[in-house]
Every structure is written in structure tokens, then in C-alpha cells.
Amino acid sequence: MPELHHFLHDMGIIFLLAIGVVLLCFRLRVPPVIGFLITGMLAGPAGLRLVEDLHVVEMMAEIGVVLLLFTIGIEFSLKELWQIRRPVFLGGSLQALTTTAMGTGLALAFGLPLNSAIFCGFLLTLSSTAIVLKLLQEKAEMNAPQGRLSLALLIFQDVAAIPMMLLIPFLAGTQQSSESSAGLIALKITAVVLFTLLSARFIIPWILNQVVATRIRELFLITVAGICLVIAWLSSAVGLSLALGAFIAGLIISESEYSHQAMGHILPFRDVFTSLFFVSTGMLLGYQSIFDNLWTLLWLLPLALGIKIVLVALASRIVGYSLRISLMGGLMLAQIGEFSLIVGKLGYQSALLSPMQYQLFLALAVLSMVFTPVAFWLAARCGQWLPERVQNMAKPEPLQNPPRLLIIGYGIGGRNLAHTATIADIPYHILEMNLETVRQEQAAGVPIHYGDATQQEVLTHLGIEHAQVLSIMISDATATRRIVELARRMQPHLWIVVRTRFVHEIDVLYDLGASDVIAEEFESSIEVFSRVLNRFMVPHDEVETLVNDIRSAHYGVFRQQESERPMASQQIAVRLPDVELTSVRVESNTPLEGITLEHSQLRQRFNLTVLAIERHRTSHAQPDPQWLIQAEDILVLMGSKSATQALKQFLKQSR
């Protein structure tokens, strides 16, 4: 019982403290990971000393690492990886090798032995998957070129962390000579690969099929967690790491049809335990170590950040990304990540770093993570000022046959627009930042080019001076603003159509010179209410008029405050429980044309009441009985379903 009492005390203190710190970080727009690190610093022995048993926290943090690598394995799809194989394998390997080599060289220059220097190179190489992907998701830039580049390099880094962990015992010299032979290592790896393939193909799918057939949610959760823990334990038993075993377990689950369900069950537990990992890491960092190494950190932090920015940008340029996107990727991946913390802790336990060096590394890692939101801000600014400075670096010759339509971005929207332009026989050209897509589509004969539309020379090359319409279909809000401003300056009479995902971008884009802004959220809502009004039999002309008014006002009706919006009853007719509202257009040469409402006898013959008549897009409520009905009038009627059906049948037979 005393142990349980201490455990509950420590966990309660950590969770309560984390709530306050993370909420404060949220208000300051600081990533949650930083909040958990600060929580550990406050609760740890170098802070307020609120936690009594650090060993329990560290043990739960180890579970967090296992679950983190397990979920990475689940997300690791070989099919998806193949689509971005060039930036993953070529770009990732170049970044990892050059950064490790540069880090090793610097460590050697400062007097560290070779094994510790190589280990320092490992620590510098890895960036924060958790922080970077979180910020990319918040900014809706996952599908932007810089988002795809960052994801590709992070995938390689996450996988590279596994062999780095395996090499730690060899760097530390703690592996037995018989076990350190290359033959035994190859044998272990071969056994692990065979076990993974057999399990993914036969064993695990059969087990999961039996469990899913029971439809017991708890049993599925226990099975998935059990697979993760058992394979991690087996990996550790043969001399490999728990983390590698968890990653392998995730790979096995990823090949089954239940991978998404497994991810959904594990994520809450992973997030809790991974948070404890960051808390436990923060406990290792003391304020005194920061003050003791303050001057060292003041020059070491910008040096480390600068090295990563330059080397990530260099690898990205070699892969084929533009200078702007390469620098944006370098800024986004400049920090030292959570996997470096995992690798660093293992290296510290293996005596590859002294206590002072480990404290210096922790301070450097935490400060670099804190810098990440600032780096994202700089990356966005880079998209605005860099093209002006590099636009004269290349002078491509203009196209011989300038297109009438320019399409920026070749996602779903760009593909559909290009297909429509082909059908309509409109000459067009496409500009895309995904090099693999450009190569594939060029081979298929599509008029697509690789380039950055934020650069004036690229737009000149595509013949923007002769184009009539420019359609911007990309997800990068910063680049979109830059392209609109640049295109309007280059071609004052160009019609610029922009797609955006953000409400706050609408007015900004119009101010910069956009001719038409299509907001995804509002367009989907327009489609929904159009179908609803059609279901309520509101005449099609009225629906189109309403849609045109909303679009011409730049979605102003939708963007009003709730208190300013008209009542729904003032905008559409509401269907009563026992009656139906319908609309009928009077066609030429039908019995209703040329007679008054009184002589139509709609109430006497069909039991229908005329509520309003629309003529030339003008509605007339409660028309007089002497109203003369003309062709193309729209009669808004109220009555039973059978009555309206009888009228429609009568008019149809009278044609």
C-alpha cells in the first residue's frame, strides 16, 4: 500500500502540474512537448522536488517509447513510402549522413573521443516528428511542398533511429566479442526479418480475424497491446532493443486490414505514456546546468541550428526542390527531436556522454525545440522575401506557344480543371512542385512543368503576360498570397481564381488582387443548402440567385455573426407536417397560360393554395385573384402531395 500511495501521489502531482503548464503553453502558442518538458523540470529533483520515485516515472516513460515506436510502425506503409521514395531515401540518407559527419567532426574538434563524437553526430541528425507534424497539421501545410518534404525526411530519420540505437552498445564497447561479430548480427537481422514476414503474412492476421469475429472491443485492445509487448520482449530477449521490437510489431499490424482500428485504440495510451517520457526527460534537466553552460549554449545553439538548416536545405536541393522550399524545410527541421532524447538517454546510460555533457545536450535539445515555432514563422516569411532575391538566378526562355490558362498545383482540383480544359479545347500549362508527379505526367504527355510560382521568372517562362486566366490550386497559404500579388503586378488584366481553405484568407486575397476566391468550407455548405432547398421544392432560379448573391458578396452572409443573420423562416419556406410546398413553372401552350388565378380554379379543382408568384426573378406574395398568369411564371403552391401530383399530371397531359 505505501508503494501505491507514493505512485498515486507522484502521478497526481505530474498530471495536475502538466495541466497548468500545458494550458499556459497553449495560450503562448508553444507546442505541448515543451510544456511536458517544463513540467518535468519543475517537478524533478533540480526543480521543486515534488516527485518522490523517479524510477516509476522512468519505467512508465519507457512504455511510452515502446508505444511511440509501435504506432510509427503501424503508420509505416511501404506503399505510401514508395510514392515519395526519392526524398525519403535519397534526401533522407543525404541529410542523415552529412549531419552525422558534420556533428562528428565538430565533436572531434572539441576533443571528444571518436566513439562519443559519432554518437554526438547521431544526436544532431534527428528532428522532432511530434512537434513538426503537429505544427504542419495546425497550419494545414501537410500537403504543401514543404510539408511533403518534411514528412519524407522525418520518415527516414525515424527509421534511422533504430540502427542508431543498435550501434550504441558497439560504440560504448559493452557488447561481448562473440556477439559483436558481423555474422551474428546478420543472423539476428535475418531472423527478425523472417519472423516479421511470416507473422505479417500468416500468424497475426489469423489471430486478429478470430478476435474481431467476437466483436469484443476490450479483447481487440488487449490483443493489439499484447502483440506489441510480446514482440518487444522477444526482441529484447535476443539482444536487440525493446524499441526495435515495438517497431517490428507495428509493421506487422500495418500489413493487416485492422491497422487503422488498432491505431485508434492505442493512440490514447501512447499519448499519455509518451507525455510521461517528456516529463521524465525534463526531470533530468536542471536549471543550474543551463546557467552553468549559458555561454556555451549561446554559441552552440545557433551553430547546431545553422548546421541542420544548411544540410537539410542542401539535401533537399539535390533531390530537386526549389531553393525556397529547401530553406523552409531546413528551418522546420532545425530542432533536435524526441528521438534524439531517446538515443541520448541510452548513450548516457552506456557512458558515451559524461553527466555534464548529457546536461548540456538536454539543454540544447530543449532550447532547439522551443525555437521551432519561431522557425516556422521564419519559414513563412522566407516564402515572401526569398523569391525577390533569387528570381534573377535563372533566366529560362519563354514558351513558344503561351497558354490561355495557367494552373498552379496538380492535386485533385488541378487535375479536374486540366481535364475540363482539355475537353473544352482550352490551351493550358500546369506548374507543380512535386518532382515525381511532374516526371510521370510529362511522360504521359501532360503540359506540366516543375517550378516555384512565387518566382517572377518562372511565371514569365510560362507566358503569364499572354494568359487570360490563372488558377491557383495549392495548399500553401503563404505561397498563394505571394503568387496572387506577383501575378497581379505582372498582368493587371489577368483573371485570377484562387482556392483557399481558410476563412481569414478571403479578404486578404481579394485585397492582393484575386478576381475570384473559392473557399472550400463555404462551397461545400453552398452545395448542401442548395440540395436542401431543392428538396423543399424551392424553384431552381431562386436557389441560383441566392448562391450568386452569396458569392458576389464574398460569402458575407455566411461570415456574419450569428446574431446578425436573418431568421431561417425569412429565407426559405418551411414544410409543415400535413402539407407540402412545391413550385410549378408555367410553360407555353398549357391550360394555365393566359388566364387569371380566379379562372384557374386551382383551389376548387386541386385543393391547392397559391402562396406567391415569381416573374422575372421578382416574387409577388399573396397575388390578387385577377392576376393574369403568363408563360415562365413560377407558382409557389401549398397542398397535399396527392394534390400537387394531380396538378403536375394534368399539366403534363395537356401539353
XYZ file of C-alpha atoms in Angstrom:
655
model
C 0.000 0.000 0.000
C 2.762 2.570 0.701
C 4.121 1.966 -2.806
C 0.674 2.519 -4.300
C 0.272 5.660 -2.212
C 3.577 7.074 -3.496
C 2.702 6.100 -7.075
C -0.686 7.838 -6.987
C 0.901 10.861 -5.301
C 3.591 11.209 -7.969
C 1.219 10.660 -10.911
C -1.338 13.084 -9.496
C 1.306 15.762 -8.989
C 2.640 15.292 -12.538
C -0.776 15.360 -14.187
C -2.039 18.372 -12.242
C 1.153 20.312 -12.864
C 1.102 19.338 -16.542
C -2.459 20.668 -16.913
C -1.430 24.140 -15.777
C 1.848 24.251 -17.693
C 0.451 22.904 -20.989
C -2.541 25.267 -20.795
C -0.130 28.168 -20.330
C 1.939 26.936 -23.277
C -1.219 26.724 -25.355
C -2.002 30.362 -24.573
C 1.535 31.292 -25.598
C 1.301 29.083 -28.725
C 4.147 26.887 -27.528
C 3.989 23.167 -28.528
C 2.720 20.781 -25.799
C 6.000 18.850 -25.875
C 7.733 21.913 -24.438
C 5.078 22.090 -21.730
C 5.747 18.500 -20.676
C 9.495 19.136 -20.587
C 8.926 22.201 -18.396
C 6.619 20.128 -16.176
C 9.447 17.673 -15.595
C 11.888 20.469 -14.857
C 9.529 21.910 -12.246
C 8.629 18.586 -10.623
C 12.068 16.989 -10.779
C 14.905 16.912 -8.250
C 16.510 20.029 -9.772
C 13.219 21.926 -9.505
C 10.549 21.851 -6.803
C 11.246 18.188 -5.900
C 7.573 17.244 -5.979
C 8.095 13.668 -7.232
C 9.428 11.064 -4.824
C 10.016 7.986 -7.002
C 11.744 8.869 -10.273
C 12.198 5.190 -11.150
C 8.456 4.634 -11.571
C 8.155 7.648 -13.840
C 11.096 6.467 -15.925
C 9.600 2.974 -16.225
C 6.302 4.384 -17.494
C 8.260 6.634 -19.839
C 9.905 3.514 -21.315
C 6.424 2.166 -22.052
C 5.741 5.462 -23.821
C 8.776 4.958 -26.047
C 7.638 1.419 -26.886
C 4.133 2.604 -27.794
C 5.531 5.539 -29.778
C 7.644 3.271 -31.964
C 4.771 0.787 -32.210
C 2.471 3.439 -33.698
C 5.224 4.611 -36.049
C 5.464 1.035 -37.277
C 1.699 0.945 -37.852
C 1.869 4.189 -39.842
C 4.864 2.953 -41.834
C 3.224 1.873 -45.116
C 5.581 0.601 -47.773
C 3.107 1.583 -50.499
C 2.840 5.187 -49.344
C 6.572 5.324 -48.783
C 7.205 4.323 -52.384
C 5.302 7.362 -53.674
C 7.788 9.738 -52.020
C 10.757 7.383 -52.305
C 13.168 9.917 -53.800
C 13.001 12.500 -50.982
C 12.739 9.714 -48.375
C 15.652 7.565 -49.449
C 17.925 9.946 -51.345
C 17.127 13.122 -49.427
C 16.874 11.369 -46.075
C 20.126 9.456 -46.455
C 21.991 12.568 -47.636
C 20.696 14.603 -44.699
C 21.446 11.891 -42.157
C 24.956 11.125 -43.431
C 26.044 14.745 -43.852
C 24.618 15.844 -40.491
C 26.161 12.880 -38.674
C 29.505 13.543 -40.345
C 29.390 17.268 -39.527
C 28.388 16.592 -35.922
C 31.157 14.032 -35.568
C 33.739 16.419 -36.958
C 32.727 19.214 -34.602
C 32.778 16.897 -31.598
C 36.260 15.678 -32.549
C 37.393 19.278 -32.898
C 36.313 19.903 -29.305
C 38.329 16.960 -28.027
C 35.768 14.146 -27.693
C 36.903 10.586 -28.485
C 35.775 9.047 -31.776
C 33.003 6.873 -30.335
C 31.457 9.757 -28.398
C 31.891 12.072 -31.401
C 29.975 9.684 -33.668
C 27.278 9.464 -31.020
C 27.022 13.285 -30.957
C 26.564 13.180 -34.721
C 23.605 10.830 -34.193
C 22.040 13.229 -31.705
C 22.329 16.176 -34.073
C 20.797 14.297 -37.008
C 17.302 13.579 -35.675
C 14.490 16.160 -35.710
C 11.182 16.231 -33.837
C 8.489 14.260 -35.638
C 5.905 15.092 -32.970
C 6.437 18.873 -32.992
C 6.909 19.332 -36.746
C 3.924 17.248 -37.831
C 1.741 18.878 -35.182
C 2.605 22.374 -36.427
C 2.178 21.340 -40.069
C -1.289 19.983 -39.288
C -2.267 23.155 -37.436
C -1.162 25.273 -40.394
C -2.788 22.898 -42.939
C 0.541 22.507 -44.772
C 0.841 18.716 -44.744
C 0.078 18.575 -48.479
C 2.182 21.640 -49.312
C 5.644 21.002 -50.823
C 7.410 21.887 -47.576
C 5.035 19.577 -45.714
C 5.735 16.638 -48.022
C 9.473 17.321 -47.832
C 9.450 17.454 -44.020
C 7.393 14.257 -43.811
C 9.772 12.415 -46.142
C 12.889 13.366 -44.170
C 11.208 12.633 -40.826
C 10.220 9.152 -42.015
C 13.835 8.373 -42.834
C 15.025 9.836 -39.531
C 12.518 7.769 -37.546
C 13.735 4.610 -39.222
C 17.396 5.665 -38.907
C 16.905 5.998 -35.135
C 16.568 2.207 -34.915
C 20.088 1.328 -36.208
C 21.460 4.225 -34.165
C 20.117 2.542 -31.029
C 21.578 -0.780 -32.146
C 25.018 0.787 -32.607
C 25.165 2.312 -29.120
C 26.496 -0.862 -27.402
C 29.228 -1.164 -30.037
C 30.225 2.484 -29.681
C 30.301 2.065 -25.906
C 32.308 -1.172 -26.158
C 29.866 -3.031 -23.915
C 28.913 -5.740 -26.422
C 30.578 -9.113 -25.903
C 33.117 -10.054 -28.525
C 31.202 -13.155 -29.608
C 28.038 -11.161 -30.014
C 29.697 -8.298 -31.811
C 30.647 -10.385 -34.802
C 29.122 -9.343 -38.093
C 27.866 -12.870 -38.697
C 25.819 -12.949 -35.504
C 24.371 -9.506 -36.196
C 23.400 -10.592 -39.715
C 21.838 -13.756 -38.300
C 19.738 -11.775 -35.832
C 18.586 -9.363 -38.500
C 17.706 -12.228 -40.833
C 15.734 -13.936 -38.088
C 13.887 -10.718 -37.288
C 13.035 -10.153 -40.975
C 11.781 -13.714 -41.433
C 9.736 -13.514 -38.244
C 8.239 -10.220 -39.405
C 7.295 -11.566 -42.833
C 5.818 -14.806 -41.507
C 3.896 -13.037 -38.764
C 2.560 -10.369 -41.103
C 1.538 -12.969 -43.696
C 0.100 -15.805 -41.616
C 0.134 -15.599 -37.808
C -1.089 -12.130 -36.846
C -3.889 -11.877 -39.492
C -5.314 -15.214 -38.290
C -5.221 -14.099 -34.646
C -6.825 -10.739 -35.406
C -9.527 -12.359 -37.544
C -10.504 -14.622 -34.651
C -10.535 -11.717 -32.196
C -12.500 -9.364 -34.445
C -15.116 -12.062 -35.051
C -16.007 -11.911 -31.349
C -16.818 -8.160 -31.643
C -15.442 -7.644 -28.138
C -13.741 -4.255 -28.122
C -11.758 -4.945 -24.970
C -10.400 -8.208 -26.387
C -9.177 -6.447 -29.533
C -7.394 -3.812 -27.447
C -5.734 -6.435 -25.247
C -4.664 -8.418 -28.316
C -3.063 -5.428 -30.045
C -1.272 -4.321 -26.867
C -0.192 -7.905 -26.198
C 1.285 -8.261 -29.687
C 3.254 -5.057 -29.165
C 4.617 -6.016 -25.733
C 5.371 -9.667 -26.539
C 7.296 -8.894 -29.739
C 9.159 -6.087 -27.960
C 10.113 -8.552 -25.202
C 11.212 -11.203 -27.742
C 13.370 -8.605 -29.481
C 14.999 -7.710 -26.184
C 15.492 -11.384 -25.334
C 17.618 -11.989 -28.463
C 19.814 -8.988 -27.727
C 18.012 -6.302 -29.723
C 16.185 -3.312 -28.259
C 12.656 -3.035 -26.925
C 12.118 -0.117 -29.279
C 13.074 -2.174 -32.335
C 10.698 -4.935 -31.277
C 7.858 -2.452 -30.880
C 8.583 -1.016 -34.319
C 8.521 -4.508 -35.830
C 5.210 -5.228 -34.099
C 3.782 -2.070 -35.625
C 4.993 -3.124 -39.083
C 3.270 -6.473 -38.669
C -0.017 -4.837 -37.661
C 0.273 -2.308 -40.517
C 0.048 -5.096 -43.095
C -3.327 -6.232 -41.757
C -6.731 -4.744 -42.553
C -7.152 -3.764 -38.912
C -4.257 -1.292 -38.729
C -6.466 1.812 -38.518
C -8.615 0.277 -35.795
C -5.502 -0.732 -33.873
C -4.104 2.782 -34.170
C -7.323 4.271 -32.833
C -7.209 2.010 -29.769
C -3.533 2.593 -28.994
C -3.280 6.350 -29.590
C -4.758 7.486 -26.234
C -2.382 5.221 -24.291
C 0.563 6.235 -26.456
C -0.110 9.923 -25.913
C -0.319 9.521 -22.123
C 2.823 7.427 -21.778
C 4.784 9.455 -24.337
C 3.906 12.586 -22.385
C 5.446 10.921 -19.339
C 8.596 10.326 -21.378
C 8.967 14.048 -21.994
C 8.193 14.737 -18.343
C 10.872 12.271 -17.245
C 13.334 13.874 -19.659
C 12.563 17.293 -18.232
C 13.295 15.929 -14.753
C 16.838 15.206 -15.871
C 17.422 18.813 -16.885
C 18.282 21.194 -14.111
C 18.194 24.960 -14.111
C 21.713 25.003 -12.740
C 23.041 23.167 -15.775
C 21.592 25.861 -18.055
C 23.183 28.666 -16.046
C 26.486 26.792 -15.765
C 26.638 26.305 -19.541
C 24.945 29.544 -20.552
C 27.821 30.952 -22.594
C 28.419 27.602 -24.274
C 24.726 27.348 -25.184
C 24.712 30.881 -26.583
C 27.099 29.892 -29.376
C 26.374 26.155 -29.582
C 22.606 26.546 -30.141
C 22.806 28.810 -33.250
C 25.681 26.661 -34.552
C 23.628 23.450 -34.266
C 20.532 25.084 -35.757
C 22.550 26.597 -38.597
C 24.191 23.269 -39.459
C 20.845 21.488 -39.682
C 19.209 24.264 -41.714
C 22.025 24.280 -44.263
C 22.367 20.490 -44.558
C 18.615 19.826 -44.796
C 18.331 22.554 -47.446
C 21.327 21.129 -49.329
C 19.880 17.605 -49.360
C 16.514 18.977 -50.494
C 18.106 20.917 -53.344
C 19.964 17.812 -54.514
C 16.672 15.901 -54.530
C 15.157 18.609 -56.749
C 13.225 21.003 -54.516
C 13.423 24.736 -55.137
C 15.643 26.953 -53.002
C 12.631 28.443 -51.200
C 11.099 25.072 -50.281
C 14.523 23.696 -49.335
C 15.181 26.550 -46.906
C 11.668 26.224 -45.477
C 12.299 22.520 -44.879
C 15.638 23.317 -43.240
C 14.035 25.793 -40.848
C 11.230 23.392 -39.958
C 13.617 20.513 -39.206
C 16.311 22.542 -37.431
C 15.472 21.343 -33.911
C 16.861 18.337 -32.038
C 13.965 15.912 -31.676
C 12.423 13.473 -29.249
C 14.231 10.508 -30.773
C 17.493 12.258 -30.009
C 16.319 12.346 -26.381
C 15.669 8.608 -26.519
C 19.024 7.888 -28.164
C 20.764 10.362 -25.842
C 19.419 8.662 -22.732
C 20.624 5.266 -23.940
C 24.047 6.717 -24.747
C 24.280 8.374 -21.346
C 23.473 5.064 -19.654
C 26.236 3.478 -21.760
C 28.735 6.173 -20.635
C 29.128 7.691 -24.098
C 28.452 11.089 -22.518
C 29.561 12.414 -19.173
C 26.920 13.836 -16.796
C 27.958 17.376 -17.683
C 27.876 16.647 -21.412
C 24.473 14.993 -21.063
C 23.069 18.006 -19.227
C 24.463 20.259 -21.953
C 22.808 18.079 -24.610
C 19.448 18.159 -22.790
C 19.557 21.942 -22.510
C 20.497 22.240 -26.195
C 17.668 19.895 -27.257
C 15.018 21.648 -25.171
C 16.051 25.118 -26.369
C 16.064 23.971 -30.006
C 12.520 22.622 -29.560
C 11.424 25.940 -28.098
C 12.867 27.596 -31.209
C 10.638 25.510 -33.551
C 7.574 27.828 -33.597
C 9.909 30.721 -34.369
C 11.476 28.645 -37.159
C 8.033 28.040 -38.678
C 7.371 31.781 -38.581
C 10.683 32.421 -40.336
C 9.844 29.731 -42.902
C 6.601 31.544 -43.733
C 8.464 34.839 -44.092
C 11.023 33.049 -46.255
C 8.222 32.368 -48.713
C 7.621 36.104 -49.024
C 11.079 37.691 -49.268
C 13.277 34.957 -50.738
C 11.878 34.950 -54.302
C 12.719 38.618 -54.749
C 16.360 37.815 -54.019
C 16.701 34.695 -56.118
C 14.443 35.487 -59.063
C 17.407 36.554 -61.207
C 19.329 33.316 -60.587
C 17.684 31.606 -63.572
C 16.688 33.048 -66.958
C 14.602 30.389 -68.756
C 13.391 31.081 -72.269
C 9.637 31.764 -72.597
C 7.372 29.093 -74.084
C 6.842 29.285 -77.837
C 3.069 28.808 -77.527
C 1.881 30.631 -74.385
C -1.264 29.091 -72.875
C -4.567 30.857 -72.235
C -4.913 29.122 -68.853
C -2.225 28.637 -66.200
C -2.839 26.089 -63.434
C -0.729 26.248 -60.274
C -0.830 22.916 -58.443
C -1.740 19.469 -59.756
C -3.720 17.935 -56.936
C -7.323 16.783 -57.297
C -8.555 20.275 -58.157
C -5.779 20.901 -60.649
C -6.342 17.557 -62.343
C -10.079 18.168 -62.694
C -9.514 21.654 -64.105
C -6.937 20.359 -66.596
C -9.318 17.587 -67.679
C -12.113 20.127 -68.193
C -9.812 22.444 -70.144
C -8.823 19.546 -72.393
C -12.469 18.765 -73.143
C -13.173 22.454 -73.843
C -10.067 22.680 -76.062
C -8.520 25.473 -73.952
C -4.690 25.649 -74.171
C -3.213 25.335 -70.700
C 0.005 24.692 -68.814
C 0.491 23.375 -65.279
C 3.103 24.314 -62.685
C 3.768 21.756 -59.943
C 6.334 21.454 -57.128
C 6.236 17.652 -56.798
C 9.098 16.485 -58.989
C 7.916 12.862 -59.166
C 4.461 13.977 -60.322
C 5.984 16.247 -62.965
C 8.125 13.454 -64.385
C 5.252 10.969 -64.502
C 2.806 13.387 -66.112
C 5.349 14.707 -68.616
C 5.939 11.140 -69.738
C 2.180 10.852 -70.283
C 2.162 13.979 -72.463
C 0.646 16.395 -69.956
C 1.840 20.036 -70.392
C 3.235 20.235 -66.866
C 6.403 21.952 -65.628
C 8.395 21.881 -62.413
C 8.904 25.240 -60.761
C 8.074 27.641 -57.977
C 5.264 30.016 -58.933
C 6.371 32.549 -56.320
C 9.308 33.441 -58.592
C 8.720 36.049 -61.282
C 10.981 34.393 -63.836
C 9.034 31.139 -63.598
C 5.732 32.899 -64.340
C 7.395 34.776 -67.191
C 8.649 31.486 -68.575
C 5.098 30.117 -68.583
C 3.809 33.144 -70.517
C 1.718 34.850 -67.882
C 1.739 38.083 -69.933
C -0.343 36.323 -72.613
C -2.583 34.233 -70.318
C -6.217 35.089 -69.706
C -6.854 33.057 -66.536
C -4.603 31.968 -63.656
C -5.948 29.266 -61.353
C -4.125 28.711 -58.048
C -4.902 25.290 -56.548
C -2.216 24.802 -53.865
C -2.444 24.315 -50.087
C 0.334 26.713 -49.074
C -1.409 29.888 -47.847
C 1.783 31.967 -47.769
C 2.796 30.970 -51.280
C -0.754 31.595 -52.525
C -0.697 35.173 -51.270
C 2.701 35.746 -52.863
C 1.582 34.318 -56.234
C -1.575 36.458 -56.317
C 0.345 39.641 -55.518
C 3.083 38.850 -58.057
C 0.714 37.798 -60.844
C -1.463 40.884 -60.422
C 1.608 43.115 -60.628
C 2.852 41.337 -63.749
C -0.512 41.137 -65.531
C -3.085 43.755 -64.424
C -5.855 42.341 -66.649
C -5.396 38.682 -65.672
C -8.385 36.857 -64.166
C -7.035 35.160 -61.022
C -9.082 32.348 -59.462
C -7.837 31.116 -56.085
C -8.817 28.157 -53.954
C -8.326 28.568 -50.218
C -9.067 26.532 -47.120
C -9.022 29.443 -44.690
C -11.841 31.884 -43.980
C -9.473 34.659 -42.943
C -7.673 34.450 -46.299
C -10.684 35.538 -48.367
C -10.434 39.307 -47.826
C -6.623 39.203 -47.889
C -6.579 37.504 -51.291
C -9.124 39.923 -52.736
C -7.058 42.846 -51.442
C -3.940 41.405 -53.101
C -5.708 41.267 -56.467
C -7.588 37.965 -56.715
C -10.563 38.081 -59.078
C -12.386 35.153 -57.508
C -11.722 33.297 -54.258
C -13.225 29.854 -53.757
C -13.407 28.870 -50.087
C -13.653 25.105 -49.682
C -15.707 25.207 -46.479
C -18.226 27.677 -47.871
C -18.543 25.962 -51.243
C -19.410 22.680 -49.537
C -22.040 24.455 -47.434
C -23.474 26.091 -50.575
C -23.824 22.675 -52.173
C -25.555 21.355 -49.059
C -28.101 24.170 -48.730
C -28.761 24.099 -52.499
C -29.757 20.473 -52.296
C -31.827 21.115 -49.186
C -33.734 23.940 -50.897
C -34.261 21.786 -53.976
C -35.654 19.093 -51.714
C -38.110 21.650 -50.348
C -39.075 22.399 -53.964
C -37.772 25.964 -53.936
C -37.528 26.966 -57.636
C -34.130 26.443 -59.151
C -33.886 30.069 -60.256
C -34.316 31.253 -56.670
C -31.609 28.909 -55.450
C -29.223 30.114 -58.147
C -29.978 33.732 -57.298
C -29.225 33.105 -53.629
C -25.979 31.312 -54.486
C -24.868 34.106 -56.804
C -25.664 36.739 -54.191
C -23.610 34.892 -51.575
C -20.644 34.507 -53.885
C -20.782 38.070 -55.150
C -20.699 39.255 -51.529
C -17.583 37.119 -50.922
C -19.577 34.744 -48.663
C -20.542 37.725 -46.492
C -23.850 36.136 -45.430
C -22.040 33.092 -44.045
C -19.398 35.196 -42.337
C -21.812 37.347 -40.335
C -22.116 36.857 -36.614
C -24.923 34.558 -35.623
C -26.950 37.439 -34.155
C -26.732 39.312 -37.462
C -28.033 36.504 -39.637
C -31.647 36.597 -40.849
C -34.033 34.091 -39.367
C -34.273 30.898 -41.358
C -38.032 31.414 -41.736
C -37.291 34.613 -43.648
C -35.103 32.826 -46.179
C -36.781 29.537 -47.084
C -40.243 28.041 -46.951
C -40.704 25.539 -44.151
C -42.557 22.326 -44.820
C -45.497 21.764 -42.405
C -46.315 18.309 -41.053
C -49.530 17.776 -43.104
C -48.872 19.813 -46.240
C -46.234 20.151 -48.935
C -44.706 23.212 -50.519
C -43.966 22.945 -54.215
C -43.213 25.168 -57.182
C -44.501 24.845 -60.729
C -43.243 26.700 -63.787
C -45.967 27.659 -66.260
C -44.949 26.567 -69.743
C -46.272 27.856 -73.044
C -49.416 26.285 -74.506
C -50.640 24.869 -71.204
C -54.149 25.434 -69.713
C -52.800 27.879 -67.106
C -51.265 30.324 -69.604
C -53.288 33.466 -70.292
C -55.930 33.050 -67.582
C -56.373 34.646 -64.167
C -55.844 32.897 -60.871
C -59.582 33.013 -60.264
C -60.378 31.191 -63.522
C -57.604 28.608 -62.965
C -59.713 27.177 -60.107
C -56.593 25.649 -58.530
C -58.230 25.645 -55.091
C -61.580 24.212 -56.278
C -60.184 21.571 -58.659
C -56.909 20.569 -56.952
C -57.241 21.928 -53.375
C -54.038 23.951 -53.843
C -53.311 27.435 -52.500
C -51.111 29.874 -54.429
C -48.768 31.492 -51.884
C -46.650 33.514 -54.297
C -45.788 34.011 -57.945
C -42.293 34.741 -59.240
C -41.985 36.677 -62.504
C -38.670 37.869 -63.944
C -36.921 36.937 -60.646
C -39.314 39.147 -58.670
C -41.516 37.452 -56.090
C -45.123 38.587 -55.520
C -46.605 37.238 -52.304
C -50.379 36.596 -51.981
C -51.250 37.574 -55.575
C -54.646 39.050 -56.410
C -57.306 36.657 -57.855
C -57.259 38.754 -61.057
C -53.536 38.083 -61.586
C -53.026 37.094 -65.228
C -50.807 34.039 -65.423
C -48.110 34.186 -68.126
C -45.629 31.682 -69.510
C -42.465 31.270 -67.379
C -44.288 32.345 -64.202
C -43.381 30.218 -61.169
C -46.319 29.350 -58.922
C -45.437 28.584 -55.288
C -48.204 26.222 -54.115
C -49.231 24.649 -50.823
C -51.280 21.476 -50.546
C -51.152 17.741 -50.067
C -48.779 15.512 -52.015
C -51.644 13.926 -53.914
C -52.968 17.366 -54.912
C -49.637 18.590 -56.286
C -49.126 15.284 -58.084
C -52.582 15.600 -59.672
C -51.790 19.119 -60.938
C -48.459 18.050 -62.417
C -50.097 15.088 -64.120
C -52.833 17.372 -65.533
C -50.306 19.832 -66.929
C -48.234 17.018 -68.402
C -51.237 15.524 -70.234
C -52.252 18.941 -71.544
C -49.027 19.554 -73.463
